PDB file of C-alpha atoms in Angstrom:
ATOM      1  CA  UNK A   1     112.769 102.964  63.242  1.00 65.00           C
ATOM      2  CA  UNK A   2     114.220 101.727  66.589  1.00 82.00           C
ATOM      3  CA  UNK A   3     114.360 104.182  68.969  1.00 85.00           C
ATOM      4  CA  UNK A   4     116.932 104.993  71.593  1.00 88.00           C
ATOM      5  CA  UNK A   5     117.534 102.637  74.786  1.00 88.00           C
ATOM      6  CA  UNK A   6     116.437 105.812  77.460  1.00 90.00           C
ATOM      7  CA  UNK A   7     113.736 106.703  75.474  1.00 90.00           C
ATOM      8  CA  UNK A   8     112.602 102.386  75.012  1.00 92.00           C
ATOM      9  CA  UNK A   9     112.965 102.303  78.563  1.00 93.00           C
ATOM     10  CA  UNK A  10     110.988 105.310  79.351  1.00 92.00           C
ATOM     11  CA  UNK A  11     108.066 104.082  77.809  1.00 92.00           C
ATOM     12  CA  UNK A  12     107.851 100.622  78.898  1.00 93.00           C
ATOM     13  CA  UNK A  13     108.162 102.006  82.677  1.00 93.00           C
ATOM     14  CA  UNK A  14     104.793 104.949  81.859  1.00 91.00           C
ATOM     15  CA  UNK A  15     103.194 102.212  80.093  1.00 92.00           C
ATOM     16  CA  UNK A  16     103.238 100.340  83.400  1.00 93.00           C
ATOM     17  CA  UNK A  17     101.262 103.397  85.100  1.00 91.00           C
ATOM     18  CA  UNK A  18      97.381 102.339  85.415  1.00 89.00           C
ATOM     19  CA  UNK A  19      95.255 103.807  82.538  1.00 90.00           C
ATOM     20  CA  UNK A  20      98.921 104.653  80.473  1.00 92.00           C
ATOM     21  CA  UNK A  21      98.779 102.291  76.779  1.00 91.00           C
ATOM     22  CA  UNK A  22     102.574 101.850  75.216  1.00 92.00           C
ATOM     23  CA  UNK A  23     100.809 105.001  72.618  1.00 93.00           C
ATOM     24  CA  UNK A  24      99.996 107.296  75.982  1.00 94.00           C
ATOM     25  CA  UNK A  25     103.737 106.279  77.085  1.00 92.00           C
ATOM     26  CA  UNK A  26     105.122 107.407  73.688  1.00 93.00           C
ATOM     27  CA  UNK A  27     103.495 110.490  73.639  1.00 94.00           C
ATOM     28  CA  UNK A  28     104.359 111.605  77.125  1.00 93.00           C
ATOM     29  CA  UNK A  29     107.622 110.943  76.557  1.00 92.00           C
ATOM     30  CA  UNK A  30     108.056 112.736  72.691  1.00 93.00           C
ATOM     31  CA  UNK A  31     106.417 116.052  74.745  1.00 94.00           C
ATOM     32  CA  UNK A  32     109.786 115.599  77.639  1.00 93.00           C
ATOM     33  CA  UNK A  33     111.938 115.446  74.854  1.00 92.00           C
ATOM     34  CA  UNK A  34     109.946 118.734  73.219  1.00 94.00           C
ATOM     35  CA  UNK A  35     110.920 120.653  76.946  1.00 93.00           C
ATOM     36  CA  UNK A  36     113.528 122.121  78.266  1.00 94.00           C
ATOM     37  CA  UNK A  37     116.227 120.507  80.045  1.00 91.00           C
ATOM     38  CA  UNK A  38     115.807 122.264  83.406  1.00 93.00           C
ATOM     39  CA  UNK A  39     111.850 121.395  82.971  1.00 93.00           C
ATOM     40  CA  UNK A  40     112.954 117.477  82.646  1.00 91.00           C
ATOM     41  CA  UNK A  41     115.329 117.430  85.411  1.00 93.00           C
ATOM     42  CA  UNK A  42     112.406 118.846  87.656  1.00 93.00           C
ATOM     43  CA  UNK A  43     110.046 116.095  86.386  1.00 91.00           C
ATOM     44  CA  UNK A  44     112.486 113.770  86.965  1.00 90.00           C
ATOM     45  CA  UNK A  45     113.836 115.446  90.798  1.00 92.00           C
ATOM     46  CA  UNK A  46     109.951 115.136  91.248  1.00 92.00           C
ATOM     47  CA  UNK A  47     109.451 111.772  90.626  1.00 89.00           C
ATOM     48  CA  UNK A  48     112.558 110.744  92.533  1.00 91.00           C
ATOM     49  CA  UNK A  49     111.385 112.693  95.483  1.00 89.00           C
ATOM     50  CA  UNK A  50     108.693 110.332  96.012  1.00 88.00           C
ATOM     51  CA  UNK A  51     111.084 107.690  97.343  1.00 87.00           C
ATOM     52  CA  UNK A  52     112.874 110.085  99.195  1.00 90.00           C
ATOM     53  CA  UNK A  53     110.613 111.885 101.012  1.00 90.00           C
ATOM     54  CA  UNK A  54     107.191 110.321 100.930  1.00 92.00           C
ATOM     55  CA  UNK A  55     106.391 107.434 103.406  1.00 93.00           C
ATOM     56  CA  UNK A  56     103.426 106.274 105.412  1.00 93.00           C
ATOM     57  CA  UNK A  57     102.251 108.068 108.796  1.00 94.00           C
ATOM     58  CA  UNK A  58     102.924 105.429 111.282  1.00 94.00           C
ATOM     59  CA  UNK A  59      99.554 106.406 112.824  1.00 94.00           C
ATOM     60  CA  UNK A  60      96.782 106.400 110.176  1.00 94.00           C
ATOM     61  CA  UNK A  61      98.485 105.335 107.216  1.00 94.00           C
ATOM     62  CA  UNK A  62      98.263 108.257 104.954  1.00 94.00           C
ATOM     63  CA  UNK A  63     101.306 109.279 102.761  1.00 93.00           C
ATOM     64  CA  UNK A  64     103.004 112.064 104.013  1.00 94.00           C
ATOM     65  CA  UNK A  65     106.340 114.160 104.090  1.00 93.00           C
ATOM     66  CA  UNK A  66     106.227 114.317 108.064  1.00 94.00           C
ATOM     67  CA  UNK A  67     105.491 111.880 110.457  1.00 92.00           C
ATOM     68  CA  UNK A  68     102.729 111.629 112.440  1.00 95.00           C
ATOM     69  CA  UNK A  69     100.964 113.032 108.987  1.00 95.00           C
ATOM     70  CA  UNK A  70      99.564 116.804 109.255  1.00 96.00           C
ATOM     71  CA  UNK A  71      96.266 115.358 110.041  1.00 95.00           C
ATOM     72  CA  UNK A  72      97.062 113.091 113.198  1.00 95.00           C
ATOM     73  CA  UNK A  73      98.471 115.899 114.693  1.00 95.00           C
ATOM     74  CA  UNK A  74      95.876 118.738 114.259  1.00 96.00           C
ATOM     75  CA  UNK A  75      94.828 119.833 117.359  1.00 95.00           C
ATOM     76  CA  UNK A  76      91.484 120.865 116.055  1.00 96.00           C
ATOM     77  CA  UNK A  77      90.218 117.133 114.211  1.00 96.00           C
ATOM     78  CA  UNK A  78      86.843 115.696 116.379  1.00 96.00           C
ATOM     79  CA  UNK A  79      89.826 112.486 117.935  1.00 95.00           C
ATOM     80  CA  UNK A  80      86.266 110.794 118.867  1.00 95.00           C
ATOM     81  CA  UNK A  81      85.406 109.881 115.411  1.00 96.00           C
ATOM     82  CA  UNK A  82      87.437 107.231 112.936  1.00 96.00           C
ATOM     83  CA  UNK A  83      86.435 106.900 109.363  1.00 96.00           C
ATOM     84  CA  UNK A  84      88.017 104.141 107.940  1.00 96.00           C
ATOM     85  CA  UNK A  85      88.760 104.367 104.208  1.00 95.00           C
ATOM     86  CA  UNK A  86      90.311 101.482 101.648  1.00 94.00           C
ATOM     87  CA  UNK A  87      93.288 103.312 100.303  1.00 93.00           C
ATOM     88  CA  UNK A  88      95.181 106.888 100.212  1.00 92.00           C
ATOM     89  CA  UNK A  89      92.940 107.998  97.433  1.00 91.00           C
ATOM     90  CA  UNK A  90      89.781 107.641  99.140  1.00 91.00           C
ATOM     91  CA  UNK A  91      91.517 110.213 102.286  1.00 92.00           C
ATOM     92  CA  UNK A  92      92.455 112.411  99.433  1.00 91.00           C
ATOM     93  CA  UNK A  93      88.919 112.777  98.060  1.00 89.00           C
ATOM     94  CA  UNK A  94      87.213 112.830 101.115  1.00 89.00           C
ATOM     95  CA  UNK A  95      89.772 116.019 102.962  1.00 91.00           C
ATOM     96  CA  UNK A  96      89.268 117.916  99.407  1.00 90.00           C
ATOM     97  CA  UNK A  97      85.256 117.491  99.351  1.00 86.00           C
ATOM     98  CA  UNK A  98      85.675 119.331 103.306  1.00 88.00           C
ATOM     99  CA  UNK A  99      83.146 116.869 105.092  1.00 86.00           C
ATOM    100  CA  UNK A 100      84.777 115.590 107.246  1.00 92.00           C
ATOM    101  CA  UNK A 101      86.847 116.571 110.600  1.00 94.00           C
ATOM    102  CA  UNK A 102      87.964 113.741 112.616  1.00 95.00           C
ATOM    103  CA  UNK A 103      91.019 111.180 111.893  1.00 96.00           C
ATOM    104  CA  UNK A 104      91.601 108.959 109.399  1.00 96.00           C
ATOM    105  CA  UNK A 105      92.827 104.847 109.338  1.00 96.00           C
ATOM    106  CA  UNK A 106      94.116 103.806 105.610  1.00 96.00           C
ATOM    107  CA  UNK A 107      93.813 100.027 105.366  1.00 95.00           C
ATOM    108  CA  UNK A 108      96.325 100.106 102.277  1.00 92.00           C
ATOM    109  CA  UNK A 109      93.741  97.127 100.692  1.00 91.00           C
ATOM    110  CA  UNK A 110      90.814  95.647 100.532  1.00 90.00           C
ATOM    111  CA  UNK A 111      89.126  91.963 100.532  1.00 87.00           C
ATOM    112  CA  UNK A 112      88.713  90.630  97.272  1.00 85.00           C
ATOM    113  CA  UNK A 113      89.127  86.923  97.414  1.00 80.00           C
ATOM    114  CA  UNK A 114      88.995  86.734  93.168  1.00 82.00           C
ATOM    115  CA  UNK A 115      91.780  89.141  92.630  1.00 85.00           C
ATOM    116  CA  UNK A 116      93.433  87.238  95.769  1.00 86.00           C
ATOM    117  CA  UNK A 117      94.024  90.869  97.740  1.00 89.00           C
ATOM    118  CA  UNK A 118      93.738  90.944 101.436  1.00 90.00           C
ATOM    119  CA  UNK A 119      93.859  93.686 103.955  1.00 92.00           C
ATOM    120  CA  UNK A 120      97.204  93.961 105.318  1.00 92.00           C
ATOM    121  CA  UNK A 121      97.215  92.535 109.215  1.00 93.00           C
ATOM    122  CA  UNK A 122      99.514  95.041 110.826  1.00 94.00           C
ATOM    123  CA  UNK A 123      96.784  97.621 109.434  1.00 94.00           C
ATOM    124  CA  UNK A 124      94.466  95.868 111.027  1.00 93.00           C
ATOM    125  CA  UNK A 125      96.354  95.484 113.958  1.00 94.00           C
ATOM    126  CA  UNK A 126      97.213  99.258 114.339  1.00 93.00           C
ATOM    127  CA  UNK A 127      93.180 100.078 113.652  1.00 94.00           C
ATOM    128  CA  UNK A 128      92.222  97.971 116.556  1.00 93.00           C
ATOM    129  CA  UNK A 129      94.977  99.451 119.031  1.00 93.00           C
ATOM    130  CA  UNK A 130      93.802 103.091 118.355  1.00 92.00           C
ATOM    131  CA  UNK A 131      90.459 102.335 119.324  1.00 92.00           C
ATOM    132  CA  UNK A 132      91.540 100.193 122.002  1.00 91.00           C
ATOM    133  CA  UNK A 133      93.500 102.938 123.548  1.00 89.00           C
ATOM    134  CA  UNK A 134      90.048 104.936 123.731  1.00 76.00           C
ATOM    135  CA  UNK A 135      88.733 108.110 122.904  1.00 88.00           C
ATOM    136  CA  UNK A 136      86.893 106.761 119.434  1.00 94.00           C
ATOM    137  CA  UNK A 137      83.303 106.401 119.819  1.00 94.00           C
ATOM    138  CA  UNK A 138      82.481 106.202 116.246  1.00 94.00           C
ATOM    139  CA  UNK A 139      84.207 104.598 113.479  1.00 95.00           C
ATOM    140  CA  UNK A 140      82.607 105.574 109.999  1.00 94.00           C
ATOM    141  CA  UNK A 141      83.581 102.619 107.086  1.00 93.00           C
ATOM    142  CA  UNK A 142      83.957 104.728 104.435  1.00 91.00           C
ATOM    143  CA  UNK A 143      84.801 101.452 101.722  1.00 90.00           C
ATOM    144  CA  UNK A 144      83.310 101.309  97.764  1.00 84.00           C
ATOM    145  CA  UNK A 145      79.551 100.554  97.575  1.00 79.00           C
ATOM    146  CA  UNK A 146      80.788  97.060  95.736  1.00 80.00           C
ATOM    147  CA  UNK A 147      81.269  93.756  96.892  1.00 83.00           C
ATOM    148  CA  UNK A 148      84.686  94.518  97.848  1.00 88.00           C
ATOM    149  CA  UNK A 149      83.512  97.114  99.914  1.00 86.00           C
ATOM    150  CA  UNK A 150      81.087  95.128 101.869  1.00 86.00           C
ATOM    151  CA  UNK A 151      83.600  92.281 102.172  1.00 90.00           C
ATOM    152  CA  UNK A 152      86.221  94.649 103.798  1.00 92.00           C
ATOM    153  CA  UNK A 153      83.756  96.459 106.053  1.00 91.00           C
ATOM    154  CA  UNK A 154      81.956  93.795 106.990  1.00 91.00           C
ATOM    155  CA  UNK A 155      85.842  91.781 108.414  1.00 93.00           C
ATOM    156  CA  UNK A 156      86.714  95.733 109.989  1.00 94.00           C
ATOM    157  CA  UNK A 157      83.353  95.300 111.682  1.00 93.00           C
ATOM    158  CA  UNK A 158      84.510  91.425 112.543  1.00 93.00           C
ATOM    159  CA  UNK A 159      88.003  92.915 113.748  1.00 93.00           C
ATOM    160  CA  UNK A 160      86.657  95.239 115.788  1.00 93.00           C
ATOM    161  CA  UNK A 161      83.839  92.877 117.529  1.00 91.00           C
ATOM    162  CA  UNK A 162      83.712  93.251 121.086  1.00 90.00           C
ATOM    163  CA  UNK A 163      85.230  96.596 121.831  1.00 92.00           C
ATOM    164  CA  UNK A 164      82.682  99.616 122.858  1.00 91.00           C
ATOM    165  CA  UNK A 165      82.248 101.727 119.616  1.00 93.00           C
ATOM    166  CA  UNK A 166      79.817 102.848 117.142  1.00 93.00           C
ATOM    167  CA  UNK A 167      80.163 101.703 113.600  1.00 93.00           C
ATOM    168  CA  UNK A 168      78.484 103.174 111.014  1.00 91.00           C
ATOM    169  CA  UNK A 169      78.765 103.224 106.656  1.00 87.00           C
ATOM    170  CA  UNK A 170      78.669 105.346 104.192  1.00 80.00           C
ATOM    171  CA  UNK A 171      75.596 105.139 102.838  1.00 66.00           C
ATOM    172  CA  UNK A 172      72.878 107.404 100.327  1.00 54.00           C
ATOM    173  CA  UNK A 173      74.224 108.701  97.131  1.00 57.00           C
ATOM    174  CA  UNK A 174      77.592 106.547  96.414  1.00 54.00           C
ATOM    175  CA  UNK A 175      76.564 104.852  93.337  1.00 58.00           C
ATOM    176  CA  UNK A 176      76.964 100.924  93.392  1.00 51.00           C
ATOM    177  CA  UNK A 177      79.974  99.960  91.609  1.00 57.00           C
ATOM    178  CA  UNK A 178      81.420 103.181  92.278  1.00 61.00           C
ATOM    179  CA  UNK A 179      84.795 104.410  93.787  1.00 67.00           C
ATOM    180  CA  UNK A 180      84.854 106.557  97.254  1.00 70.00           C
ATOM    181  CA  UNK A 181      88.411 108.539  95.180  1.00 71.00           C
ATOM    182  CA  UNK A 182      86.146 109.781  91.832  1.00 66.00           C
ATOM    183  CA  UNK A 183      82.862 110.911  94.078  1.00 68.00           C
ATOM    184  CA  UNK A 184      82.129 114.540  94.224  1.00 69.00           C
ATOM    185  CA  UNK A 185      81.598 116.516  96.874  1.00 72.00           C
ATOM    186  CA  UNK A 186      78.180 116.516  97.503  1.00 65.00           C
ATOM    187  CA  UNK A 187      77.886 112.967  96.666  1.00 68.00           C
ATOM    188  CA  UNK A 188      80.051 112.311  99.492  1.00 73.00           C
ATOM    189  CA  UNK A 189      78.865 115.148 101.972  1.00 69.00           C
ATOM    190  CA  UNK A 190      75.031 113.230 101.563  1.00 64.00           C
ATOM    191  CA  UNK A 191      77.013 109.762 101.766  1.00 67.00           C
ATOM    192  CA  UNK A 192      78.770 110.910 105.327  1.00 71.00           C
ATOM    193  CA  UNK A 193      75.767 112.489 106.600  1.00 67.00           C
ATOM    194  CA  UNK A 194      73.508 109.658 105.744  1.00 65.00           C
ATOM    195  CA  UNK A 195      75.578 106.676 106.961  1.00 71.00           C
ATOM    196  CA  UNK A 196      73.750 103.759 108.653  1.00 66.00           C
ATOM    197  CA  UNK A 197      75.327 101.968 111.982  1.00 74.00           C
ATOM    198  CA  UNK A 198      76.547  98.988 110.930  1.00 68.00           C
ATOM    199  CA  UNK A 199      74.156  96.144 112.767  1.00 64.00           C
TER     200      UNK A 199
END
């Protein structure tokens, strides 16, 4: 049976989503055609808000709906400490576990020379002008305990060489191999409060 061009087309674009098969695709979209109207035109006004309204705080990074983000402008965050985190998902999971209170730097990548990825330069850039301008004494490299990881902190510690500042990396309880976005909370709250300056 050949279905419908929307409903083709629907699928192939879920089945691009990471962790979504061309089955997972088909399913998802069989349950929006089992909804409401109104309830598809939200999922759909949802999905097209992300364009429209989502960007990237020109200060950390983070995706937000107003820039600065929420976070570079709380009055209240420690500004003296900088934990430096891979990708949007990591700031996510480490606001929601609650152990942390300074400011945040997103790299938007990581170094992985066999899957050819680099960390973008104008992040690195922007990270090294924030602590330039002062104020940071520590900067906490919060990147996956895998070889990735240690590849991209060890060129943010090489980026950063010369200027006055503590740096310091997660350290006890993120398993090897692991991902800073799927830790739990106290996972990362011993992680954070066991980091190791970086030598």
């Amino acid at each position: 049976m050949s279905l419908p061009g929307p409903v083709q087309k629907l699928i192939k674009q879920w089945s691009k989503l990471p962790g979504v098969g061309e089955k997972t695709a088909r399913r998802m979209v069989f349950h929006l055609l089992r909804q409401e109207p109104g309830q598809i035109k939200d999922f759909g006004n949802a999905v097209i808000a992300l364009t429209e309204n989502i960007r990237r705080c020109s200060v950390c990074g983070a995706i937000t709906d107003v820039d600065p983000c929420p976070i570079c402008t709380d009055p209240i965050r420690n500004r003296k400490l900088l934990c430096i985190v891979e990708s949007e998902e990591d700031c996510v999971a480490m606001e929601q576990a609650g152990i942390f209170n300074g400011i945040y730097h997103v790299l938007g990548g990581r170094l992985s020379p066999l899957d050819d990825e680099e960390i973008p330069e104008e992040s690195i850039e922007r990270m090294r002008r924030r602590v330039e301008e002062g104020g940071i004494e520590e900067i906490i490299l919060a990147t996956a305990p895998r070889i990735e990881g240690d590849l991209t902190a060890y060129a943010i510690q090489e980026a950063l060489e010369g200027l006055p500042v503590k740096i310091s990396r997660l350290s006890y309880g993120l398993p090897v191999g692991g991902s800073i976005g799927f830790a739990d909370r106290v996972t990362l709250h011993m992680a954070m409060e066991s980091r190791k300056e970086m030598s």
